[in-house]
Amino acid sequence: MKKFNIRKVLDGLTAASSSSSSSHPGNRENDSIQENLQSEHFQLCKTVRHGFPYQPSAMAFDPVQKILAIGTQSGALRLFGRAGVECYCQHESGSAIIQLQFLINEGALVSALADDSIHLWNLRQKQPAVLHSLKFNRERITFLALPFQSKWLYVGTERGNIHTVNVESFTLSGYVIMWNKAIELSSKSHPGPVVHISDNPMDEAKLLIGFECGIVVLWDLRTKKADYRYTYDEAIHSVAWHHEGKQFICSHSDGTLTIWNIRAPAKPAQIITPHGKQPKDGKKPEPCKPILKVEYKTTRVGDPFMVLFGGLSYDTVGRRACLTVMHGKSTAVLEMDYPIVDFLTLCETPYPNDVQEPYAVVILLEKDLVLIDLAQIGYPIFENPYPLSLHESPVTCCEYFADCPAELIPALYSVGSRQKRQGYSKKEWPISGGNWGQGTQSYPEIIITGHADGSIKFWDASAIMLQVLYKLKSAKVFEKVRNKEDKPSTDIVDEDPFAIQILSWCPESRMLCVAGVSAHVIIYRFSKHEVTTEVVQLLEVRMPYELNDVDSPEAAGEQTPSVSTPGASSSPQTALPPADTHPSTSSNSSDGPRDNVPCLKVRCSPLKQSPGYQVDLVVQLLWVSGEPPQQITSLALNSAYGLVVFGNSNGLAVVDYFQKTLLMNVGVQELYGSADPFQRQPRSPRKTRQPSGGPCDANDGSNASEDRCKSPTSAKMSRKLGTAPDQKQDSDAKDSSFSRSRSSSVTSLEREAREVITAFHFCETMSRKGEAGPGPSLWVGTSQGSMLVLPLAVPASSELRMQQAPAVSFGGTVTRLKGCVVTMATLDSTGAPLLPPYEVWYDPNLPDEREEKDRWKRRGPASPPGGPEGAPETHYVVLCSEKQAEVLVLPSQHSAFKHNITEASFVLRADVVLMPAGSCIACFCANGHIMTLSLPALRPLLDVNYLPLTDMRIARTFCFSNLGQALYLTSPTEIQRITYSQETCDNLQEMLCELFTPVETPEAPNRGFFKGLFGGGAQSLDREDLFGEVAAGKASRSLAQHIPGPGGMEGMKGAATGIMGDLARTRMALDERGQKLGELEERTAGMMHSADSFSKHAHDIMLKCKDKKWYQL
């Protein structure tokens, strides 16, 4: 442990030109603080990505390894195996993936991109990497085909040509099938791009080529000539073989399917229009929408399956995308929630010349992945084990909690398991490849996401996996809007009125508090028992604008006092301000301005609440004299005090949720009292209205009217929401206000007039100068960098607390920082985080349990209070704004350390986090830098240029957690987790899953004795003799460029680490080969004995009939 000396604070800090730090050497109490965290403890790297692949474009499946690959339009590659086995890769070019092709059971994958490049991925290592790349220069790639157990890849192009590539060396062969030679005189025009390539299942020397114009060619690879050409008037979208190789089926642009016999090219053997209306006069059916893909799969018993998508009638306008399954005389049309991108039929065998026996269909939708069970009646779907429902409703905020109480995840899972749907297939999930990682980190991790529809989801994120635990729907608290005509005129957003903006969660007490876009706050308690709430507890709050916003004595009389007695301003449920007993209905008249009206109507009927989180109190802000309530910008909860505090651009309100009363409701300027540092102008809200579009509107009036009607899912909704997970969530809340205008056109007067409450922190410390001992207090941060404190007087015991309400008083301004205040925390005399007290969880529906437990627990400091020889106790308060961080000594309130984080940019998110060796401040800046500062000395420990801010989604969802973990929403459907801990980076390889596992390839289908004797069955082909350099020559160098991949050395390392598995598989293959050779030898001996016997009998008959005439026989 290194002892930190204050005289060396400035050493080594001048290297960062954009930041600086300062200290006050005269503070002798800081000299003995020991800091264990060093820069060696930090390293930044990505860990894992969760969620549904954003904008999917291609899919492939390895039937032996049981691995599914999905490619996206941004060049991302996602691989899925069994539950918990996921992997993310990215092509450097970022071009869209147009096709994927597995090297079945080889641990490799070929990808084709829209930039006309193909890549070979090595999947035998935990971090897949590109081994080879091939960039085509003169032709555009349209189709790939890789026959099973072949090392030669067919590449079809837009010009209609087909090239061959050796997948081992990734070099082009000189063997090329030119389009003009393939079609010859069968067409007078160009046939269009190649849309299909495949071997004849029974003869590998016959290649079936489909051109877009409707021509199909059966090409003989040996003779380099076309055996047959099949022509149809409509364009072709896909082709599929019958496993016997005598028939194939094509799907066309007019919604028809044509079945061809390979030896009858003149006309189709059968034409099917699956969804066409058959005219009675025998005419051709009316054209339908194109059938984009068809697959033809046979079974040993029963009729074959034909699976297709598209082909619906044009009169089905507005109908959702459908998958059609034709089996015998039955046709099932399965509607999907989203458009279909691709589908694959999963079969029992990887051999195309064997009976396929399909058992499932994988359907890749634009926003979902669905698997259908073909073996059960009704085609039920499989229950998806992946966390792909993250974007079920757009994510609006996110929080991350590491090292949670151990009993939390089982408790959430037990109530969440009752929410699961019924009717799934009873079979196991068929994508079952790969193995889990052997991680050493075992602490519980929970991610909470808030969504645009008002739902909140809890996820188990332990061991770099993700699994949904529980889903809470906050919209159930409010009345349902049946249609748009019934939509209340008091809404302040055009869409998503229930969207969640901010979350505050106390893991120890399991209290949850959420703030919504409609200026409402909901407080939840956790219970394992179902309850029916007859009347939802409601508290309506009339937030003041400014002291001089009151236009009349009557209006002034309606203003809530700054510090009120319980129930003075509002009371539970329907007891509202005395001016009106039910303003929600009577005050909203068309004759006058809206007043005392909430944005949403709380339901009046009884509310049945399932086990899990149940509503304890709803707080709503009201319209004031025709002005809508400003959206909530900061939120915090403390379970021990029973308090919830929230703020916006008008002020802050403190709510006692034990007694359902409002304790304080003050404007921002009232917090300063007579010491207001700003010269505020008298202003009426009706003259200079600033609608509520989020905290960004507080300093940018130019976009206010446009932003007010946008939900958090809109790009205009520029805000940073959420609370600090490392502060146990019952004490901190902050809002970054990312896009506050920095334009010179906005005057400083407007800025000061619109000061916003941006951060809260509950703590037990010395809130006043010279105070002898710590006490409860609430620290408040604003968008102007002001730090204010509100001392709290809380009853000493939980019994008294239930009878008496806390008292809130004004403590004045403590200090001012540059920029908006982002986060706060308190430290004890040793520099360890000083966490506030919490309430021990109890089930609110079991009164006996509530009475028996000592529910109020204080988290004491890491060191005993007081200094040596009875010296007064010393605390530190850590403050972080957009521009700088500062550490104050309490109770003297003088500055001990100050550090300028950034000058050119600003901090979006900052949290005080616990690391194994100590605590630090973690910051994410708008310029993409992630930084950590030591505590309390604010020494820079890490500064990495990681991710430039390109989307407000990142600013809204980025959050840090304890033990060096962080995450953000990298796309609308995916969460990216990262770590800034050196220990986690070192253990990452062990924690990651394995995609490739040694599996024996299934035996090839048995041809039978007579087929082998008389030449029937599948015909093999030595492609090396045809495509090798000796036979085909070299390809033109200008056609494609070979690029060695960075994964070559990594692949060698991966092969070295997996050598034992390879040896085991080789030994298994040798044993299998020896057994088969033994069987073959026995069969050969038997055949020789039969042949000798046949020859002997034939010779005897010949001798017997040698001298006889024909009429004597």
PDB file of N, CA, C and O in Angstrom, residues 252-284:
ATOM      1  N   HIS A 252     -40.803 -17.517 -57.956  1.00  0.00           N
ATOM      2  CA  HIS A 252     -40.791 -16.473 -58.982  1.00  0.00           C
ATOM      3  C   HIS A 252     -41.439 -15.190 -58.489  1.00  0.00           C
ATOM      4  O   HIS A 252     -42.108 -15.153 -57.452  1.00  0.00           O
ATOM      5  N   SER A 253     -41.270 -14.150 -59.294  1.00  0.00           N
ATOM      6  CA  SER A 253     -41.735 -12.819 -58.922  1.00  0.00           C
ATOM      7  C   SER A 253     -43.240 -12.653 -59.055  1.00  0.00           C
ATOM      8  O   SER A 253     -43.787 -11.669 -58.568  1.00  0.00           O
ATOM      9  N   ASP A 254     -43.927 -13.587 -59.720  1.00  0.00           N
ATOM     10  CA  ASP A 254     -45.381 -13.483 -59.844  1.00  0.00           C
ATOM     11  C   ASP A 254     -46.111 -14.325 -58.802  1.00  0.00           C
ATOM     12  O   ASP A 254     -47.320 -14.543 -58.907  1.00  0.00           O
ATOM     13  N   GLY A 255     -45.386 -14.794 -57.775  1.00  0.00           N
ATOM     14  CA  GLY A 255     -46.015 -15.567 -56.714  1.00  0.00           C
ATOM     15  C   GLY A 255     -46.226 -17.029 -57.043  1.00  0.00           C
ATOM     16  O   GLY A 255     -47.006 -17.705 -56.371  1.00  0.00           O
ATOM     17  N   THR A 256     -45.522 -17.555 -58.064  1.00  0.00           N
ATOM     18  CA  THR A 256     -45.667 -18.963 -58.442  1.00  0.00           C
ATOM     19  C   THR A 256     -44.429 -19.759 -58.044  1.00  0.00           C
ATOM     20  O   THR A 256     -43.339 -19.207 -57.860  1.00  0.00           O
ATOM     21  N   LEU A 257     -44.635 -21.070 -57.919  1.00  0.00           N
ATOM     22  CA  LEU A 257     -43.567 -22.040 -57.733  1.00  0.00           C
ATOM     23  C   LEU A 257     -43.576 -22.981 -58.920  1.00  0.00           C
ATOM     24  O   LEU A 257     -44.630 -23.502 -59.305  1.00  0.00           O
ATOM     25  N   THR A 258     -42.396 -23.200 -59.519  1.00  0.00           N
ATOM     26  CA  THR A 258     -42.298 -24.142 -60.632  1.00  0.00           C
ATOM     27  C   THR A 258     -41.414 -25.304 -60.228  1.00  0.00           C
ATOM     28  O   THR A 258     -40.322 -25.106 -59.687  1.00  0.00           O
ATOM     29  N   ILE A 259     -41.908 -26.525 -60.461  1.00  0.00           N
ATOM     30  CA  ILE A 259     -41.154 -27.747 -60.170  1.00  0.00           C
ATOM     31  C   ILE A 259     -40.705 -28.332 -61.497  1.00  0.00           C
ATOM     32  O   ILE A 259     -41.531 -28.558 -62.404  1.00  0.00           O
ATOM     33  N   TRP A 260     -39.406 -28.600 -61.618  1.00  0.00           N
ATOM     34  CA  TRP A 260     -38.814 -29.074 -62.874  1.00  0.00           C
ATOM     35  C   TRP A 260     -38.203 -30.452 -62.663  1.00  0.00           C
ATOM     36  O   TRP A 260     -37.566 -30.712 -61.642  1.00  0.00           O
ATOM     37  N   ASN A 261     -38.382 -31.319 -63.666  1.00  0.00           N
ATOM     38  CA  ASN A 261     -37.599 -32.550 -63.772  1.00  0.00           C
ATOM     39  C   ASN A 261     -36.325 -32.212 -64.536  1.00  0.00           C
ATOM     40  O   ASN A 261     -36.384 -31.538 -65.579  1.00  0.00           O
ATOM     41  N   ILE A 262     -35.174 -32.671 -64.033  1.00  0.00           N
ATOM     42  CA  ILE A 262     -33.914 -32.220 -64.625  1.00  0.00           C
ATOM     43  C   ILE A 262     -33.766 -32.691 -66.072  1.00  0.00           C
ATOM     44  O   ILE A 262     -33.055 -32.061 -66.857  1.00  0.00           O
ATOM     45  N   ARG A 263     -34.422 -33.764 -66.450  1.00  0.00           N
ATOM     46  CA  ARG A 263     -34.293 -34.278 -67.820  1.00  0.00           C
ATOM     47  C   ARG A 263     -35.424 -33.810 -68.726  1.00  0.00           C
ATOM     48  O   ARG A 263     -35.541 -34.288 -69.856  1.00  0.00           O
ATOM     49  N   ALA A 264     -36.266 -32.901 -68.238  1.00  0.00           N
ATOM     50  CA  ALA A 264     -37.371 -32.377 -69.044  1.00  0.00           C
ATOM     51  C   ALA A 264     -37.341 -30.854 -68.994  1.00  0.00           C
ATOM     52  O   ALA A 264     -38.128 -30.219 -68.279  1.00  0.00           O
ATOM     53  N   PRO A 265     -36.422 -30.228 -69.731  1.00  0.00           N
ATOM     54  CA  PRO A 265     -36.274 -28.767 -69.643  1.00  0.00           C
ATOM     55  C   PRO A 265     -37.313 -27.982 -70.426  1.00  0.00           C
ATOM     56  O   PRO A 265     -37.344 -26.753 -70.325  1.00  0.00           O
ATOM     57  N   ALA A 266     -38.140 -28.645 -71.204  1.00  0.00           N
ATOM     58  CA  ALA A 266     -39.066 -27.924 -72.075  1.00  0.00           C
ATOM     59  C   ALA A 266     -40.084 -27.116 -71.281  1.00  0.00           C
ATOM     60  O   ALA A 266     -40.372 -25.955 -71.606  1.00  0.00           O
ATOM     61  N   LYS A 267     -40.661 -27.711 -70.242  1.00  0.00           N
ATOM     62  CA  LYS A 267     -41.656 -27.000 -69.441  1.00  0.00           C
ATOM     63  C   LYS A 267     -41.636 -27.547 -68.020  1.00  0.00           C
ATOM     64  O   LYS A 267     -41.175 -28.672 -67.784  1.00  0.00           O
ATOM     65  N   PRO A 268     -42.158 -26.779 -67.082  1.00  0.00           N
ATOM     66  CA  PRO A 268     -42.178 -27.254 -65.695  1.00  0.00           C
ATOM     67  C   PRO A 268     -43.088 -28.473 -65.544  1.00  0.00           C
ATOM     68  O   PRO A 268     -44.115 -28.592 -66.213  1.00  0.00           O
ATOM     69  N   ALA A 269     -42.687 -29.356 -64.646  1.00  0.00           N
ATOM     70  CA  ALA A 269     -43.535 -30.505 -64.358  1.00  0.00           C
ATOM     71  C   ALA A 269     -44.784 -30.078 -63.603  1.00  0.00           C
ATOM     72  O   ALA A 269     -45.838 -30.725 -63.727  1.00  0.00           O
ATOM     73  N   GLN A 270     -44.698 -28.989 -62.848  1.00  0.00           N
ATOM     74  CA  GLN A 270     -45.840 -28.515 -62.071  1.00  0.00           C
ATOM     75  C   GLN A 270     -45.657 -27.035 -61.769  1.00  0.00           C
ATOM     76  O   GLN A 270     -44.548 -26.572 -61.528  1.00  0.00           O
ATOM     77  N   ILE A 271     -46.762 -26.294 -61.825  1.00  0.00           N
ATOM     78  CA  ILE A 271     -46.776 -24.878 -61.473  1.00  0.00           C
ATOM     79  C   ILE A 271     -47.772 -24.688 -60.339  1.00  0.00           C
ATOM     80  O   ILE A 271     -48.930 -25.082 -60.443  1.00  0.00           O
ATOM     81  N   ILE A 272     -47.297 -24.104 -59.247  1.00  0.00           N
ATOM     82  CA  ILE A 272     -48.129 -23.926 -58.049  1.00  0.00           C
ATOM     83  C   ILE A 272     -48.188 -22.440 -57.720  1.00  0.00           C
ATOM     84  O   ILE A 272     -47.169 -21.750 -57.754  1.00  0.00           O
ATOM     85  N   THR A 273     -49.406 -21.956 -57.432  1.00  0.00           N
ATOM     86  CA  THR A 273     -49.588 -20.598 -56.923  1.00  0.00           C
ATOM     87  C   THR A 273     -50.178 -20.722 -55.530  1.00  0.00           C
ATOM     88  O   THR A 273     -51.397 -20.847 -55.373  1.00  0.00           O
ATOM     89  N   PRO A 274     -49.344 -20.729 -54.491  1.00  0.00           N
ATOM     90  CA  PRO A 274     -49.833 -21.054 -53.135  1.00  0.00           C
ATOM     91  C   PRO A 274     -50.961 -20.156 -52.647  1.00  0.00           C
ATOM     92  O   PRO A 274     -51.883 -20.620 -51.997  1.00  0.00           O
ATOM     93  N   HIS A 275     -50.912 -18.865 -52.985  1.00  0.00           N
ATOM     94  CA  HIS A 275     -51.912 -17.941 -52.468  1.00  0.00           C
ATOM     95  C   HIS A 275     -52.745 -17.307 -53.576  1.00  0.00           C
ATOM     96  O   HIS A 275     -53.447 -16.323 -53.334  1.00  0.00           O
ATOM     97  N   GLY A 276     -52.673 -17.860 -54.776  1.00  0.00           N
ATOM     98  CA  GLY A 276     -53.435 -17.299 -55.885  1.00  0.00           C
ATOM     99  C   GLY A 276     -54.839 -17.869 -55.964  1.00  0.00           C
ATOM    100  O   GLY A 276     -55.094 -19.021 -55.613  1.00  0.00           O
ATOM    101  N   LYS A 277     -55.760 -17.044 -56.415  1.00  0.00           N
ATOM    102  CA  LYS A 277     -57.142 -17.481 -56.615  1.00  0.00           C
ATOM    103  C   LYS A 277     -57.240 -18.197 -57.955  1.00  0.00           C
ATOM    104  O   LYS A 277     -56.899 -17.650 -58.993  1.00  0.00           O
ATOM    105  N   GLN A 278     -57.727 -19.433 -57.925  1.00  0.00           N
ATOM    106  CA  GLN A 278     -57.825 -20.227 -59.144  1.00  0.00           C
ATOM    107  C   GLN A 278     -59.122 -19.899 -59.886  1.00  0.00           C
ATOM    108  O   GLN A 278     -60.225 -20.137 -59.390  1.00  0.00           O
ATOM    109  N   PRO A 279     -59.041 -19.308 -61.098  1.00  0.00           N
ATOM    110  CA  PRO A 279     -60.262 -19.011 -61.854  1.00  0.00           C
ATOM    111  C   PRO A 279     -60.978 -20.293 -62.268  1.00  0.00           C
ATOM    112  O   PRO A 279     -60.350 -21.330 -62.504  1.00  0.00           O
ATOM    113  N   LYS A 280     -62.297 -20.200 -62.348  1.00  0.00           N
ATOM    114  CA  LYS A 280     -63.088 -21.389 -62.705  1.00  0.00           C
ATOM    115  C   LYS A 280     -62.962 -21.748 -64.172  1.00  0.00           C
ATOM    116  O   LYS A 280     -63.161 -22.897 -64.552  1.00  0.00           O
ATOM    117  N   ASP A 281     -62.655 -20.781 -65.029  1.00  0.00           N
ATOM    118  CA  ASP A 281     -62.576 -21.069 -66.464  1.00  0.00           C
ATOM    119  C   ASP A 281     -61.245 -21.641 -66.886  1.00  0.00           C
ATOM    120  O   ASP A 281     -60.982 -21.800 -68.084  1.00  0.00           O
ATOM    121  N   GLY A 282     -60.379 -21.949 -65.918  1.00  0.00           N
ATOM    122  CA  GLY A 282     -59.105 -22.579 -66.228  1.00  0.00           C
ATOM    123  C   GLY A 282     -58.022 -21.622 -66.660  1.00  0.00           C
ATOM    124  O   GLY A 282     -56.940 -22.056 -67.078  1.00  0.00           O
ATOM    125  N   LYS A 283     -58.276 -20.319 -66.568  1.00  0.00           N
ATOM    126  CA  LYS A 283     -57.258 -19.356 -66.947  1.00  0.00           C
ATOM    127  C   LYS A 283     -56.141 -19.319 -65.906  1.00  0.00           C
ATOM    128  O   LYS A 283     -56.250 -19.895 -64.831  1.00  0.00           O
ATOM    129  N   LYS A 284     -55.100 -18.578 -66.263  1.00  0.00           N
ATOM    130  CA  LYS A 284     -53.956 -18.454 -65.364  1.00  0.00           C
ATOM    131  C   LYS A 284     -54.357 -17.651 -64.126  1.00  0.00           C
ATOM    132  O   LYS A 284     -55.066 -16.659 -64.232  1.00  0.00           O
TER     133      LYS A 284
END
